[in-house]
Amino acid sequence: MRGYLSSSYLVALGSNRRHHRYGAPAGVLAAALEELAALGTVSARSPVIATAPIGAAQRRFANAAALVESELDPQAMLAALQRMEREFGRRRWRRWGDRVLDLDIVLWDGGVWHSSELAIPHPEFRSRSFVLGPASGIARDWRDPVSGLSLAQLHARLTKPRPMPSGATRWKGP
């Protein structure tokens, strides 16, 4: 614990499995957003969006983001988020698999944090539209301490339409 000093965290939320109490993944995220208040003040919440499965996951995901003001230091915040995942029924056994609840610290107002269990900023958030979309909706001006770019700029770079390479033709079907 940091005591009286407060930190801001950008937390990404994801779910693609039903919960016996909260129902479909969107309901799981709504409940998790409420539970985050036990860790501090939730100052902003994104809408829940639906995204395609990735990796070994078989089901569509519900994703969201939240800004949380907390007196917990990053290591204690990670422990609290992992405890919340377990309370929702998360079992860590396969990377990229289906999960009831996934909570990740994406950014922290203290900048960069590295330990054996935690890296802030999240090492892969810059390439994930399912993180950047909701995050830029609630914290568009928050800057990545590594690249210096805002969340809005990172999201725009990721989602910007790209021209086709010269000589390529569009597929017209069979």
Tab-separated table of C-alpha atoms in Angstrom:
chain	number	residue	atom	x	y	z
A	1	MET	CA	0.000	0.000	0.000
A	2	ARG	CA	1.134	3.524	-0.737
A	3	GLY	CA	-0.755	4.982	2.210
A	4	TYR	CA	-2.356	8.361	1.525
A	5	LEU	CA	-1.021	8.804	-2.020
A	6	SER	CA	-3.442	7.978	-4.769
A	7	SER	CA	-2.629	6.571	-8.213
A	8	SER	CA	-4.668	6.382	-11.401
A	9	TYR	CA	-4.887	3.133	-13.352
A	10	LEU	CA	-6.350	2.321	-16.730
A	11	VAL	CA	-7.769	-1.191	-16.413
A	12	ALA	CA	-8.900	-3.284	-19.397
A	13	LEU	CA	-11.715	-5.785	-18.822
A	14	GLY	CA	-12.642	-8.778	-20.954
A	15	SER	CA	-14.958	-11.787	-20.758
A	16	ASN	CA	-16.147	-14.466	-23.154
A	17	ARG	CA	-17.746	-17.031	-20.821
A	18	ARG	CA	-21.035	-16.953	-19.014
A	19	HIS	CA	-21.106	-16.667	-15.231
A	20	HIS	CA	-23.663	-18.583	-13.165
A	21	ARG	CA	-24.743	-15.374	-11.412
A	22	TYR	CA	-24.095	-12.546	-13.897
A	23	GLY	CA	-25.022	-14.318	-17.128
A	24	ALA	CA	-23.507	-13.428	-20.494
A	25	PRO	CA	-20.072	-11.778	-20.804
A	26	ALA	CA	-21.557	-8.265	-20.956
A	27	GLY	CA	-23.248	-8.958	-17.589
A	28	VAL	CA	-19.953	-10.241	-16.196
A	29	LEU	CA	-18.251	-6.964	-17.170
A	30	ALA	CA	-21.070	-4.866	-15.695
A	31	ALA	CA	-20.637	-6.710	-12.379
A	32	ALA	CA	-16.835	-6.442	-12.542
A	33	LEU	CA	-17.053	-2.688	-13.182
A	34	GLU	CA	-19.124	-2.410	-9.988
A	35	GLU	CA	-16.635	-4.564	-8.045
A	36	LEU	CA	-13.710	-2.351	-9.102
A	37	ALA	CA	-15.096	0.285	-6.723
A	38	ALA	CA	-13.820	-1.868	-3.829
A	39	LEU	CA	-10.271	-1.023	-4.987
A	40	GLY	CA	-10.783	2.736	-5.139
A	41	THR	CA	-12.847	5.263	-7.063
A	42	VAL	CA	-13.947	4.345	-10.568
A	43	SER	CA	-13.823	7.754	-12.263
A	44	ALA	CA	-14.748	6.616	-15.791
A	45	ARG	CA	-16.159	3.502	-17.491
A	46	SER	CA	-16.323	2.783	-21.175
A	47	PRO	CA	-19.287	1.142	-22.833
A	48	VAL	CA	-18.966	-2.628	-23.286
A	49	ILE	CA	-18.086	-3.633	-26.859
A	50	ALA	CA	-18.257	-7.030	-28.575
A	51	THR	CA	-15.094	-8.312	-30.292
A	52	ALA	CA	-14.043	-11.399	-32.226
A	53	PRO	CA	-12.222	-14.227	-30.420
A	54	ILE	CA	-8.418	-14.307	-30.580
A	55	GLY	CA	-5.897	-17.102	-30.126
A	56	ALA	CA	-7.343	-20.299	-28.686
A	57	ALA	CA	-10.538	-18.579	-27.554
A	58	GLN	CA	-13.691	-19.930	-29.197
A	59	ARG	CA	-16.304	-17.331	-28.216
A	60	ARG	CA	-16.779	-13.607	-28.896
A	61	PHE	CA	-15.502	-11.292	-26.170
A	62	ALA	CA	-17.097	-8.437	-24.301
A	63	ASN	CA	-14.471	-5.748	-23.628
A	64	ALA	CA	-14.421	-2.497	-21.670
A	65	ALA	CA	-12.057	-0.152	-19.845
A	66	ALA	CA	-12.159	1.742	-16.562
A	67	LEU	CA	-10.171	4.473	-14.855
A	68	VAL	CA	-9.573	3.630	-11.207
A	69	GLU	CA	-8.121	5.965	-8.567
A	70	SER	CA	-6.580	3.860	-5.811
A	71	GLU	CA	-4.161	3.991	-2.914
A	72	LEU	CA	-2.777	0.609	-4.001
A	73	ASP	CA	0.669	0.484	-5.563
A	74	PRO	CA	0.924	-1.396	-8.897
A	75	GLN	CA	1.914	-4.732	-7.331
A	76	ALA	CA	-0.952	-4.559	-4.818
A	77	MET	CA	-3.364	-3.515	-7.586
A	78	LEU	CA	-2.298	-6.535	-9.659
A	79	ALA	CA	-2.880	-8.841	-6.680
A	80	ALA	CA	-6.322	-7.308	-6.081
A	81	LEU	CA	-7.305	-7.680	-9.761
A	82	GLN	CA	-6.139	-11.306	-9.841
A	83	ARG	CA	-8.118	-12.018	-6.655
A	84	MET	CA	-11.201	-10.501	-8.319
A	85	GLU	CA	-10.648	-12.701	-11.396
A	86	ARG	CA	-10.529	-15.794	-9.152
A	87	GLU	CA	-13.682	-14.705	-7.313
A	88	PHE	CA	-15.440	-14.528	-10.697
A	89	GLY	CA	-14.269	-18.063	-11.467
A	90	ARG	CA	-11.185	-17.409	-13.598
A	91	ARG	CA	-8.786	-20.319	-13.779
A	92	ARG	CA	-5.403	-19.609	-15.343
A	93	TRP	CA	-4.559	-22.659	-17.379
A	94	ARG	CA	-4.294	-21.640	-21.005
A	95	ARG	CA	-3.072	-18.428	-22.547
A	96	TRP	CA	-5.577	-16.833	-24.937
A	97	GLY	CA	-8.284	-19.292	-23.937
A	98	ASP	CA	-11.873	-18.646	-22.970
A	99	ARG	CA	-12.247	-16.889	-19.618
A	100	VAL	CA	-14.960	-15.614	-17.328
A	101	LEU	CA	-13.040	-12.447	-16.493
A	102	ASP	CA	-9.725	-10.935	-17.522
A	103	LEU	CA	-8.489	-7.748	-15.838
A	104	ASP	CA	-5.280	-6.057	-17.013
A	105	ILE	CA	-3.482	-2.939	-15.850
A	106	VAL	CA	-2.815	-1.082	-19.102
A	107	LEU	CA	-1.411	2.239	-17.838
A	108	TRP	CA	-0.540	3.835	-14.500
A	109	ASP	CA	-0.067	7.534	-13.834
A	110	GLY	CA	3.344	6.742	-12.321
A	111	GLY	CA	4.662	5.902	-15.799
A	112	VAL	CA	6.630	2.690	-16.250
A	113	TRP	CA	6.684	-0.239	-13.798
A	114	HIS	CA	8.571	-3.488	-14.212
A	115	SER	CA	8.696	-6.474	-11.910
A	116	SER	CA	8.821	-10.212	-12.505
A	117	GLU	CA	4.984	-10.350	-12.397
A	118	LEU	CA	3.959	-7.034	-13.924
A	119	ALA	CA	4.891	-4.680	-16.751
A	120	ILE	CA	3.232	-1.274	-17.103
A	121	PRO	CA	2.431	-0.165	-19.725
A	122	HIS	CA	0.919	-3.493	-20.725
A	123	PRO	CA	3.394	-4.826	-23.306
A	124	GLU	CA	0.787	-5.581	-25.990
A	125	PHE	CA	-1.851	-2.870	-25.558
A	126	ARG	CA	-0.635	-0.762	-28.508
A	127	SER	CA	-1.636	-3.517	-30.956
A	128	ARG	CA	-5.052	-4.315	-29.473
A	129	SER	CA	-8.026	-2.392	-30.801
A	130	PHE	CA	-10.254	-4.142	-28.235
A	131	VAL	CA	-8.216	-2.321	-25.565
A	132	LEU	CA	-7.511	0.970	-27.350
A	133	GLY	CA	-11.094	1.498	-28.526
A	134	PRO	CA	-12.703	1.510	-25.067
A	135	ALA	CA	-9.637	3.121	-23.444
A	136	SER	CA	-9.451	6.036	-25.873
A	137	GLY	CA	-13.153	6.642	-25.274
A	138	ILE	CA	-12.565	7.432	-21.590
A	139	ALA	CA	-8.942	8.633	-21.524
A	140	ARG	CA	-8.143	9.827	-25.038
A	141	ASP	CA	-5.417	12.248	-23.904
A	142	TRP	CA	-3.592	9.826	-21.575
A	143	ARG	CA	-0.120	9.322	-23.038
A	144	ASP	CA	1.804	6.104	-23.371
A	145	PRO	CA	5.002	6.774	-21.362
A	146	VAL	CA	7.061	4.760	-23.867
A	147	SER	CA	5.937	6.181	-27.228
A	148	GLY	CA	4.663	9.547	-25.984
A	149	LEU	CA	1.510	9.094	-28.073
A	150	SER	CA	-1.973	9.609	-26.651
A	151	LEU	CA	-4.470	6.763	-26.523
A	152	ALA	CA	-6.460	8.530	-29.255
A	153	GLN	CA	-3.357	8.675	-31.475
A	154	LEU	CA	-2.498	5.016	-30.828
A	155	HIS	CA	-6.072	3.964	-31.607
A	156	ALA	CA	-6.128	6.047	-34.806
A	157	ARG	CA	-2.850	4.498	-35.956
A	158	LEU	CA	-4.178	1.009	-35.318
A	159	THR	CA	-7.538	1.496	-37.011
A	160	LYS	CA	-6.484	3.782	-39.888
A	161	PRO	CA	-7.443	2.327	-43.276
A	162	ARG	CA	-4.346	1.444	-45.255
A	163	PRO	CA	-4.072	1.621	-49.035
A	164	MET	CA	-3.635	-1.605	-50.969
A	165	PRO	CA	-0.114	-2.267	-52.229
A	166	SER	CA	0.420	-1.213	-55.846
A	167	GLY	CA	-0.332	-4.000	-58.276
A	168	ALA	CA	-2.755	-5.721	-55.873
A	169	THR	CA	-6.349	-6.249	-56.898
A	170	ARG	CA	-9.393	-6.735	-54.743
A	171	TRP	CA	-10.778	-10.263	-54.565
A	172	LYS	CA	-14.037	-10.465	-56.485
A	173	GLY	CA	-15.101	-13.906	-55.332
A	174	PRO	CA	-15.585	-17.190	-57.223
